[in-house]
mmCIF file of C-alpha atoms in Angstrom:
data_model
loop_
_atom_site.group_PDB
_atom_site.id
_atom_site.type_symbol
_atom_site.label_atom_id
_atom_site.label_comp_id
_atom_site.label_asym_id
_atom_site.label_seq_id
_atom_site.Cartn_x
_atom_site.Cartn_y
_atom_site.Cartn_z
ATOM 1 C CA MET U 1 -6.483 32.543 11.326
ATOM 2 C CA GLN U 2 -5.801 28.472 10.879
ATOM 3 C CA PRO U 3 -2.261 27.107 11.239
ATOM 4 C CA LEU U 4 -0.771 25.785 8.232
ATOM 5 C CA LEU U 5 -2.091 22.294 7.227
ATOM 6 C CA HIS U 6 0.543 19.859 6.141
ATOM 7 C CA ILE U 7 -0.628 17.178 4.247
ATOM 8 C CA VAL U 8 1.505 13.954 3.853
ATOM 9 C CA SER U 9 0.974 11.143 1.589
ATOM 10 C CA HIS U 10 2.521 8.231 -0.207
ATOM 11 C CA THR U 11 3.387 8.145 -3.876
ATOM 12 C CA ASP U 12 1.538 5.481 -4.854
ATOM 13 C CA MET U 13 -1.940 5.892 -6.884
ATOM 14 C CA ASP U 14 -3.653 5.450 -3.389
ATOM 15 C CA GLY U 15 -1.341 8.033 -1.643
ATOM 16 C CA VAL U 16 -2.011 10.742 -4.643
ATOM 17 C CA THR U 17 -5.490 9.967 -5.097
ATOM 18 C CA ALA U 18 -5.717 10.783 -1.281
ATOM 19 C CA ALA U 19 -3.689 13.822 -1.320
ATOM 20 C CA ALA U 20 -6.096 14.957 -4.114
ATOM 21 C CA VAL U 21 -8.741 14.236 -1.948
ATOM 22 C CA ALA U 22 -7.151 16.300 1.118
ATOM 23 C CA TRP U 23 -6.375 19.084 -1.174
ATOM 24 C CA HIS U 24 -10.003 19.451 -2.606
ATOM 25 C CA ALA U 25 -11.390 19.335 0.883
ATOM 26 C CA HIS U 26 -9.246 22.035 2.566
ATOM 27 C CA TYR U 27 -8.663 24.442 -0.060
ATOM 28 C CA PRO U 28 -9.290 27.178 -0.318
ATOM 29 C CA GLU U 29 -10.514 27.463 3.493
ATOM 30 C CA ASN U 30 -7.711 26.425 4.781
ATOM 31 C CA ALA U 31 -4.891 27.904 2.434
ATOM 32 C CA PRO U 32 -2.052 27.455 1.801
ATOM 33 C CA LEU U 33 -1.599 23.833 2.260
ATOM 34 C CA ARG U 34 1.594 22.205 2.686
ATOM 35 C CA VAL U 35 1.407 18.546 0.515
ATOM 36 C CA SER U 36 4.601 15.925 1.136
ATOM 37 C CA LEU U 37 4.401 13.296 -1.640
ATOM 38 C CA ALA U 38 6.752 10.499 0.357
ATOM 39 C CA GLY U 39 7.690 7.357 1.191
ATOM 40 C CA TYR U 40 8.145 4.971 4.382
ATOM 41 C CA GLY U 41 12.039 6.454 4.810
ATOM 42 C CA GLU U 42 10.660 9.804 5.072
ATOM 43 C CA VAL U 43 7.351 10.265 7.254
ATOM 44 C CA ASP U 44 8.743 9.924 10.448
ATOM 45 C CA GLU U 45 10.903 12.980 10.111
ATOM 46 C CA LEU U 46 8.156 15.069 8.604
ATOM 47 C CA MET U 47 5.107 13.999 11.276
ATOM 48 C CA LEU U 48 7.553 15.065 14.254
ATOM 49 C CA GLU U 49 8.953 18.096 12.223
ATOM 50 C CA THR U 50 5.143 19.497 11.879
ATOM 51 C CA LEU U 51 3.441 18.247 14.949
ATOM 52 C CA ARG U 52 6.850 19.857 17.030
ATOM 53 C CA GLY U 53 6.084 22.868 15.416
ATOM 54 C CA ASP U 54 3.309 25.137 14.837
ATOM 55 C CA ALA U 55 1.327 23.514 11.764
ATOM 56 C CA ARG U 56 -1.562 20.985 11.681
ATOM 57 C CA LEU U 57 -0.750 17.505 10.009
ATOM 58 C CA LEU U 58 -2.616 15.028 8.144
ATOM 59 C CA VAL U 59 -1.541 11.954 7.334
ATOM 60 C CA LEU U 60 -2.401 9.830 4.571
ATOM 61 C CA ASP U 61 -1.889 6.025 3.111
ATOM 62 C CA LEU U 62 1.400 5.923 5.610
ATOM 63 C CA PHE U 63 2.617 5.260 9.105
ATOM 64 C CA CYS U 64 5.516 6.064 11.365
ATOM 65 C CA GLN U 65 8.699 3.441 11.509
ATOM 66 C CA ARG U 66 9.922 3.840 14.744
ATOM 67 C CA ARG U 67 8.310 3.171 17.940
ATOM 68 C CA GLU U 68 9.641 6.269 19.665
ATOM 69 C CA THR U 69 7.379 8.533 16.187
ATOM 70 C CA VAL U 70 4.383 6.537 17.603
ATOM 71 C CA ASP U 71 5.187 7.558 21.492
ATOM 72 C CA GLU U 72 5.936 11.018 20.921
ATOM 73 C CA VAL U 73 2.341 11.378 18.744
ATOM 74 C CA ASP U 74 0.701 9.905 22.005
ATOM 75 C CA THR U 75 2.255 13.072 23.546
ATOM 76 C CA LEU U 76 1.711 15.814 21.702
ATOM 77 C CA PHE U 77 -1.727 14.882 19.881
ATOM 78 C CA PRO U 78 -4.167 17.321 21.635
ATOM 79 C CA GLU U 79 -6.962 15.202 23.504
ATOM 80 C CA GLY U 80 -10.088 15.498 21.464
ATOM 81 C CA ASP U 81 -8.545 16.822 17.990
ATOM 82 C CA GLU U 82 -9.863 15.002 15.112
ATOM 83 C CA PRO U 83 -7.512 12.182 13.920
ATOM 84 C CA LEU U 84 -4.448 13.234 12.097
ATOM 85 C CA LEU U 85 -3.798 9.346 10.366
ATOM 86 C CA PHE U 86 -5.267 7.751 8.100
ATOM 87 C CA ASP U 87 -4.363 4.126 7.027
ATOM 88 C CA HIS U 88 -5.317 0.869 5.854
ATOM 89 C CA HIS U 89 -2.877 -1.453 6.211
ATOM 90 C CA LYS U 90 -3.284 -4.452 8.483
ATOM 91 C CA THR U 91 -0.093 -4.579 10.102
ATOM 92 C CA THR U 92 -0.852 -0.868 11.032
ATOM 93 C CA GLU U 93 -4.103 -2.139 13.095
ATOM 94 C CA GLU U 94 -2.351 -5.070 14.716
ATOM 95 C CA ARG U 95 0.160 -3.214 16.279
ATOM 96 C CA PHE U 96 -1.542 0.073 17.059
ATOM 97 C CA GLY U 97 -5.080 0.331 16.057
ATOM 98 C CA ASN U 98 -6.337 1.422 19.163
ATOM 99 C CA ARG U 99 -5.181 5.516 19.109
ATOM 100 C CA LYS U 100 -7.523 7.952 19.018
ATOM 101 C CA TRP U 101 -5.170 9.815 16.574
ATOM 102 C CA MET U 102 -6.011 7.469 13.745
ATOM 103 C CA VAL U 103 -8.318 5.838 11.354
ATOM 104 C CA ILE U 104 -8.139 2.919 10.125
ATOM 105 C CA ASP U 105 -9.873 0.442 7.793
ATOM 106 C CA THR U 106 -8.806 -2.624 5.992
ATOM 107 C CA SER U 107 -11.346 -2.873 3.529
ATOM 108 C CA ALA U 108 -10.315 -0.027 1.204
ATOM 109 C CA CYS U 109 -7.435 1.972 0.168
ATOM 110 C CA ALA U 110 -6.523 5.036 2.247
ATOM 111 C CA ALA U 111 -7.920 7.243 -0.402
ATOM 112 C CA LYS U 112 -11.460 5.723 0.206
ATOM 113 C CA VAL U 113 -11.045 5.609 4.069
ATOM 114 C CA TYR U 114 -10.349 9.594 4.365
ATOM 115 C CA TYR U 115 -12.801 9.923 1.724
ATOM 116 C CA ASP U 116 -15.349 8.405 3.181
ATOM 117 C CA TRP U 117 -14.761 10.121 6.872
ATOM 118 C CA VAL U 118 -14.341 13.652 5.582
ATOM 119 C CA LEU U 119 -17.610 13.479 3.890
ATOM 120 C CA LYS U 120 -19.388 13.047 6.993
ATOM 121 C CA ARG U 121 -17.874 16.661 8.003
ATOM 122 C CA ASP U 122 -19.593 19.917 8.037
ATOM 123 C CA LEU U 123 -17.867 21.112 4.753
ATOM 124 C CA PRO U 124 -18.825 24.573 2.613
ATOM 125 C CA ALA U 125 -20.295 23.787 -0.484
ATOM 126 C CA ALA U 126 -17.438 24.165 -2.926
ATOM 127 C CA PRO U 127 -15.014 21.517 -1.523
ATOM 128 C CA ARG U 128 -18.074 19.578 -0.980
ATOM 129 C CA ARG U 129 -18.814 19.763 -4.634
ATOM 130 C CA ARG U 130 -15.231 19.167 -5.966
ATOM 131 C CA LEU U 131 -15.217 15.965 -3.506
ATOM 132 C CA GLU U 132 -17.980 14.210 -4.801
ATOM 133 C CA SER U 133 -16.708 15.112 -8.383
ATOM 134 C CA LEU U 134 -13.539 12.629 -7.038
ATOM 135 C CA ALA U 135 -15.802 10.012 -6.028
ATOM 136 C CA ASP U 136 -15.057 7.602 -9.031
ATOM 137 C CA LEU U 137 -11.615 8.428 -8.910
ATOM 138 C CA VAL U 138 -11.997 7.006 -5.477
ATOM 139 C CA ASP U 139 -13.064 4.065 -6.380
ATOM 140 C CA ILE U 140 -10.743 3.263 -9.115
ATOM 141 C CA ALA U 141 -7.834 3.974 -6.703
ATOM 142 C CA ASN U 142 -9.522 1.224 -4.414
ATOM 143 C CA ASP U 143 -10.167 -1.111 -7.038
ATOM 144 C CA ARG U 144 -6.096 -0.782 -8.059
ATOM 145 C CA ASP U 145 -4.741 -0.771 -4.507
ATOM 146 C CA LEU U 146 -7.390 -3.713 -3.397
ATOM 147 C CA TRP U 147 -6.476 -5.818 -6.574
ATOM 148 C CA LEU U 148 -10.238 -6.088 -7.449
ATOM 149 C CA GLY U 149 -9.482 -6.114 -11.193
ATOM 150 C CA LYS U 150 -12.973 -4.267 -12.020
ATOM 151 C CA ARG U 151 -12.185 -1.235 -13.315
ATOM 152 C CA THR U 152 -9.833 -1.301 -16.046
ATOM 153 C CA GLU U 153 -8.821 2.188 -16.271
ATOM 154 C CA SER U 154 -7.315 1.718 -12.860
ATOM 155 C CA ARG U 155 -4.091 -0.066 -14.781
ATOM 156 C CA LEU U 156 -3.826 3.447 -16.820
ATOM 157 C CA TRP U 157 -3.747 5.611 -13.829
ATOM 158 C CA GLN U 158 -1.026 3.542 -12.303
ATOM 159 C CA ALA U 159 0.907 3.835 -15.723
ATOM 160 C CA LEU U 160 0.733 7.680 -15.655
ATOM 161 C CA VAL U 161 1.959 7.618 -11.929
ATOM 162 C CA THR U 162 4.729 4.927 -13.209
ATOM 163 C CA LEU U 163 5.494 7.192 -16.131
ATOM 164 C CA CYS U 164 4.977 10.762 -15.451
ATOM 165 C CA GLY U 165 5.565 10.721 -11.441
ATOM 166 C CA PRO U 166 3.274 11.006 -8.420
ATOM 167 C CA TRP U 167 3.590 15.198 -8.442
ATOM 168 C CA SER U 168 2.985 15.302 -11.724
ATOM 169 C CA VAL U 169 -0.453 13.338 -11.293
ATOM 170 C CA PHE U 170 -1.246 15.139 -8.051
ATOM 171 C CA ALA U 171 -0.967 18.297 -9.925
ATOM 172 C CA ARG U 172 -3.534 16.926 -12.702
ATOM 173 C CA LEU U 173 -6.038 16.171 -10.509
ATOM 174 C CA VAL U 174 -5.616 19.440 -8.410
ATOM 175 C CA ALA U 175 -6.218 20.939 -11.700
ATOM 176 C CA SER U 176 -8.705 18.620 -12.746
ATOM 177 C CA PRO U 177 -10.641 16.204 -10.358
ATOM 178 C CA SER U 178 -12.269 14.196 -13.310
ATOM 179 C CA SER U 179 -11.473 10.674 -13.304
ATOM 180 C CA THR U 180 -11.899 10.606 -17.557
ATOM 181 C CA LEU U 181 -8.778 10.488 -19.298
ATOM 182 C CA THR U 182 -8.106 12.683 -21.900
ATOM 183 C CA GLU U 183 -7.238 11.170 -25.156
ATOM 184 C CA GLU U 184 -3.673 12.265 -24.733
ATOM 185 C CA GLU U 185 -3.320 10.367 -21.852
ATOM 186 C CA LYS U 186 -5.430 7.167 -22.554
ATOM 187 C CA ASP U 187 -2.824 7.012 -25.506
ATOM 188 C CA THR U 188 0.580 7.254 -23.332
ATOM 189 C CA ALA U 189 -1.206 5.317 -20.820
ATOM 190 C CA GLU U 190 -1.842 2.497 -23.571
ATOM 191 C CA ARG U 191 1.567 2.310 -25.253
ATOM 192 C CA PHE U 192 3.099 2.124 -21.449
ATOM 193 C CA VAL U 193 0.427 -1.167 -21.085
ATOM 194 C CA VAL U 194 1.606 -2.735 -24.562
ATOM 195 C CA ARG U 195 5.240 -2.708 -23.766
ATOM 196 C CA GLN U 196 4.530 -3.774 -20.163
ATOM 197 C CA GLU U 197 2.678 -6.990 -21.319
ATOM 198 C CA GLU U 198 6.007 -7.567 -23.637
ATOM 199 C CA ARG U 199 8.037 -7.437 -20.798
ATOM 200 C CA PHE U 200 5.729 -9.644 -18.433
ATOM 201 C CA SER U 201 5.836 -12.317 -21.551
ATOM 202 C CA ARG U 202 9.374 -12.434 -21.067
ATOM 203 C CA ALA U 203 9.710 -12.464 -17.972
ATOM 204 C CA ARG U 204 7.195 -15.486 -17.203
ATOM 205 C CA GLU U 205 9.542 -17.875 -18.917
ATOM 206 C CA LYS U 206 12.323 -17.332 -16.492
ATOM 207 C CA VAL U 207 10.773 -17.405 -13.316
ATOM 208 C CA ILE U 208 11.142 -20.151 -10.810
ATOM 209 C CA ARG U 209 8.604 -21.883 -9.586
ATOM 210 C CA SER U 210 8.325 -23.949 -6.585
ATOM 211 C CA GLY U 211 4.826 -26.276 -6.938
ATOM 212 C CA ASP U 212 2.033 -24.264 -5.971
ATOM 213 C CA ALA U 213 3.514 -22.697 -2.995
ATOM 214 C CA LEU U 214 5.740 -19.876 -4.365
ATOM 215 C CA VAL U 215 6.785 -17.936 -7.852
ATOM 216 C CA TRP U 216 10.089 -16.571 -7.302
ATOM 217 C CA VAL U 217 10.947 -12.947 -9.966
ATOM 218 C CA GLY U 218 14.336 -12.849 -10.399
ATOM 219 C CA ALA U 219 16.170 -9.506 -9.962
ATOM 220 C CA ASP U 220 16.205 -7.649 -13.496
ATOM 221 C CA LEU U 221 13.296 -9.639 -14.650
ATOM 222 C CA LEU U 222 10.719 -6.452 -14.329
ATOM 223 C CA GLU U 223 11.061 -2.571 -14.580
ATOM 224 C CA TYR U 224 9.656 0.059 -11.749
ATOM 225 C CA GLY U 225 5.841 -0.141 -11.709
ATOM 226 C CA ASP U 226 5.622 -3.509 -13.226
ATOM 227 C CA VAL U 227 5.137 -5.404 -9.638
ATOM 228 C CA SER U 228 1.523 -5.391 -8.903
ATOM 229 C CA ASP U 229 0.443 -6.209 -12.479
ATOM 230 C CA PHE U 230 3.081 -8.867 -13.211
ATOM 231 C CA CYS U 231 1.703 -10.356 -9.426
ATOM 232 C CA GLY U 232 -1.840 -9.847 -10.265
ATOM 233 C CA LEU U 233 -1.143 -11.530 -13.555
ATOM 234 C CA LEU U 234 0.060 -14.729 -11.886
ATOM 235 C CA LEU U 235 -1.993 -14.705 -9.710
ATOM 236 C CA ASP U 236 -5.714 -13.829 -11.367
ATOM 237 C CA ARG U 237 -4.881 -14.806 -14.572
ATOM 238 C CA SER U 238 -3.545 -18.113 -14.478
ATOM 239 C CA ASP U 239 -4.986 -21.595 -14.356
ATOM 240 C CA ASP U 240 -2.552 -22.519 -11.635
ATOM 241 C CA PRO U 241 -1.776 -20.002 -9.204
ATOM 242 C CA PRO U 242 0.878 -19.919 -6.565
ATOM 243 C CA ARG U 243 -0.073 -18.968 -3.177
ATOM 244 C CA LEU U 244 2.811 -16.194 -3.523
ATOM 245 C CA VAL U 245 4.754 -14.674 -5.812
ATOM 246 C CA ALA U 246 8.025 -12.788 -4.393
ATOM 247 C CA VAL U 247 9.887 -10.033 -6.460
ATOM 248 C CA ALA U 248 13.454 -9.706 -6.317
ATOM 249 C CA ASN U 249 14.946 -6.235 -6.908
ATOM 250 C CA ARG U 250 19.020 -4.896 -5.164
ATOM 251 C CA LYS U 251 18.457 -1.814 -3.934
ATOM 252 C CA VAL U 252 21.418 1.054 -4.573
ATOM 253 C CA SER U 253 23.259 -0.133 -1.353
ATOM 254 C CA GLY U 254 23.358 -3.561 -2.559
ATOM 255 C CA ASP U 255 20.285 -4.781 0.442
ATOM 256 C CA TRP U 256 17.257 -6.360 -1.275
ATOM 257 C CA ALA U 257 13.845 -5.658 -1.728
ATOM 258 C CA ILE U 258 11.390 -8.485 -1.832
ATOM 259 C CA SER U 259 8.201 -7.434 -3.085
ATOM 260 C CA MET U 260 5.589 -9.968 -2.055
ATOM 261 C CA ARG U 261 2.004 -10.855 -3.113
ATOM 262 C CA SER U 262 -0.946 -12.907 -2.441
ATOM 263 C CA ARG U 263 -4.054 -13.911 -1.666
ATOM 264 C CA GLU U 264 -5.686 -15.072 1.714
ATOM 265 C CA GLY U 265 -3.185 -12.418 3.463
ATOM 266 C CA LEU U 266 -0.133 -14.976 3.013
ATOM 267 C CA ALA U 267 2.176 -12.117 2.116
ATOM 268 C CA GLY U 268 1.716 -10.250 5.416
ATOM 269 C CA ARG U 269 2.000 -13.068 7.626
ATOM 270 C CA LEU U 270 5.399 -14.279 6.243
ATOM 271 C CA VAL U 271 6.342 -10.779 7.462
ATOM 272 C CA GLY U 272 5.340 -11.366 10.895
ATOM 273 C CA LEU U 273 7.248 -15.053 10.984
ATOM 274 C CA LEU U 274 9.797 -13.961 9.119
ATOM 275 C CA ARG U 275 11.132 -10.468 10.963
ATOM 276 C CA ASP U 276 13.669 -10.673 13.356
ATOM 277 C CA GLY U 277 14.906 -7.710 14.031
ATOM 278 C CA ARG U 278 18.183 -7.812 12.288
ATOM 279 C CA LYS U 279 18.534 -9.599 9.050
ATOM 280 C CA VAL U 280 15.166 -9.066 8.047
ATOM 281 C CA ARG U 281 12.768 -6.287 7.789
ATOM 282 C CA GLY U 282 9.505 -5.880 6.558
ATOM 283 C CA GLY U 283 5.964 -3.842 6.296
ATOM 284 C CA GLY U 284 2.905 -3.682 4.296
ATOM 285 C CA HIS U 285 -1.085 -5.341 4.685
ATOM 286 C CA GLY U 286 -2.059 -8.665 3.840
ATOM 287 C CA ASP U 287 -1.544 -9.460 0.149
ATOM 288 C CA ALA U 288 1.401 -6.993 -0.834
ATOM 289 C CA ALA U 289 3.989 -6.852 1.818
ATOM 290 C CA ALA U 290 7.938 -6.152 1.577
ATOM 291 C CA LEU U 291 11.120 -8.043 2.984
ATOM 292 C CA TYR U 292 14.369 -6.273 3.038
ATOM 293 C CA TYR U 293 17.414 -8.579 3.310
ATOM 294 C CA PRO U 294 21.219 -7.456 3.513
ATOM 295 C CA SER U 295 23.524 -7.794 0.592
ATOM 296 C CA SER U 296 25.380 -11.036 2.256
ATOM 297 C CA TYR U 297 22.202 -13.047 0.992
ATOM 298 C CA LYS U 298 21.986 -14.763 -2.349
ATOM 299 C CA GLU U 299 18.625 -15.207 -4.226
ATOM 300 C CA GLY U 300 18.486 -19.003 -3.412
ATOM 301 C CA GLN U 301 18.824 -18.276 0.135
ATOM 302 C CA ILE U 302 16.415 -15.487 0.034
ATOM 303 C CA ARG U 303 14.057 -17.785 -1.446
ATOM 304 C CA ASP U 304 14.487 -21.251 0.711
ATOM 305 C CA THR U 305 13.536 -18.547 3.318
ATOM 306 C CA LEU U 306 10.054 -17.576 2.110
ATOM 307 C CA LEU U 307 9.629 -21.491 1.664
ATOM 308 C CA SER U 308 10.245 -22.317 4.869
ATOM 309 C CA GLY U 309 8.051 -19.609 6.282
ATOM 310 C CA ILE U 310 5.230 -20.753 4.088
ATOM 311 C CA ARG U 311 5.836 -23.966 5.668
ATOM 312 C CA THR U 312 5.772 -22.616 9.264
ATOM 313 C CA ALA U 313 2.389 -21.113 8.138
ATOM 314 C CA ASP U 314 0.910 -24.006 7.236
ATOM 315 C CA ASP U 315 2.070 -25.722 10.367
ATOM 316 C CA GLN U 316 0.544 -23.156 12.664
ATOM 317 C CA ASP U 317 -2.926 -23.316 10.703
ATOM 318 C CA ARG U 318 -2.741 -27.497 11.445
ATOM 319 C CA PRO U 319 -4.878 -28.286 14.653
ATOM 320 C CA MET U 320 -2.638 -29.438 17.461
ATOM 321 C CA GLY U 321 -3.518 -33.004 18.912
ATOM 322 C CA LEU U 322 -7.091 -33.889 19.712
ATOM 323 C CA SER U 323 -9.569 -31.560 20.977
ATOM 324 C CA LEU U 324 -12.589 -31.932 23.285
ATOM 325 C CA GLY U 325 -14.486 -32.210 20.626
ATOM 326 C CA ASP U 326 -12.034 -35.167 18.815
ATOM 327 C CA LEU U 327 -13.021 -37.290 21.515
ATOM 328 C CA LEU U 328 -16.703 -36.532 22.157
ATOM 329 C CA GLN U 329 -17.061 -38.046 18.606
ATOM 330 C CA ALA U 330 -14.633 -40.642 18.618
ATOM 331 C CA LYS U 331 -16.742 -41.643 21.933
ATOM 332 C CA LEU U 332 -20.045 -41.347 20.094
ATOM 333 C CA GLY U 333 -18.364 -43.061 17.054
ATOM 334 C CA LYS U 334 -17.964 -46.342 19.419
#
């Protein structure tokens, strides 16, 4: 008898879809299954608790937040075992991409990374049929998480995650892996989107724009679940899109959480440029990342640090001095 499998996944559309893929890949042959839908604040403890116990671990769309956790997984991971973590974030690949216990592919969402990998395994007929029926949903999740904007259903599915919570949507996908929304599901999601568009209209009138570099969305302008769609609106459906959109939100503790969206990897670069280990910390992938500031900061101060980071990134991209090619070209020109 195999040990209990513990599936740990994220709480957004990508994570929920990845968890559903894992469930259908392993049920009922490996049942019972334990599933934890969690955030970054919980993932380290869940991983270590599982690895130190008797259960097997499968982590999707999440990564350890402490270096000590990575070191312990290195020690506990049996040589030759199948990978136990599947992710797609650029920061994970850059820092720890050489680990044998993980599979990372930044070109797809985590659900697709795991889906493509597990379909290559030797699966019984029933799980394989269920996984094949999830193909369209995985494509929808991929469209949503990578901001491809090709599947209109992706916004409706994300609306259901926001409205009903990740566990409710996960239960729906366990009961029915179909990507086709029922009439009731579609109606509820569409009504949410209409109200969301009204909030977006009000928010657009109050954002602060700093040239083509930054659009700052102050606290209390948006509600939970609005960030990605509103940022996508400014970046993809605007005649004059900014390079970066930053959305401010005060956590219950008083600290600031700044969600950033961009194109061409600028959000991810700012996380690396502005993180100093004391005042600011952040994470995410190239065009969707976050920074966290202490409560003592004012919105204007945070905005200034982002603009300073963008200037630094631009300075790094400028060629420094003359290259050998420049000198040869100048000589030939004479």
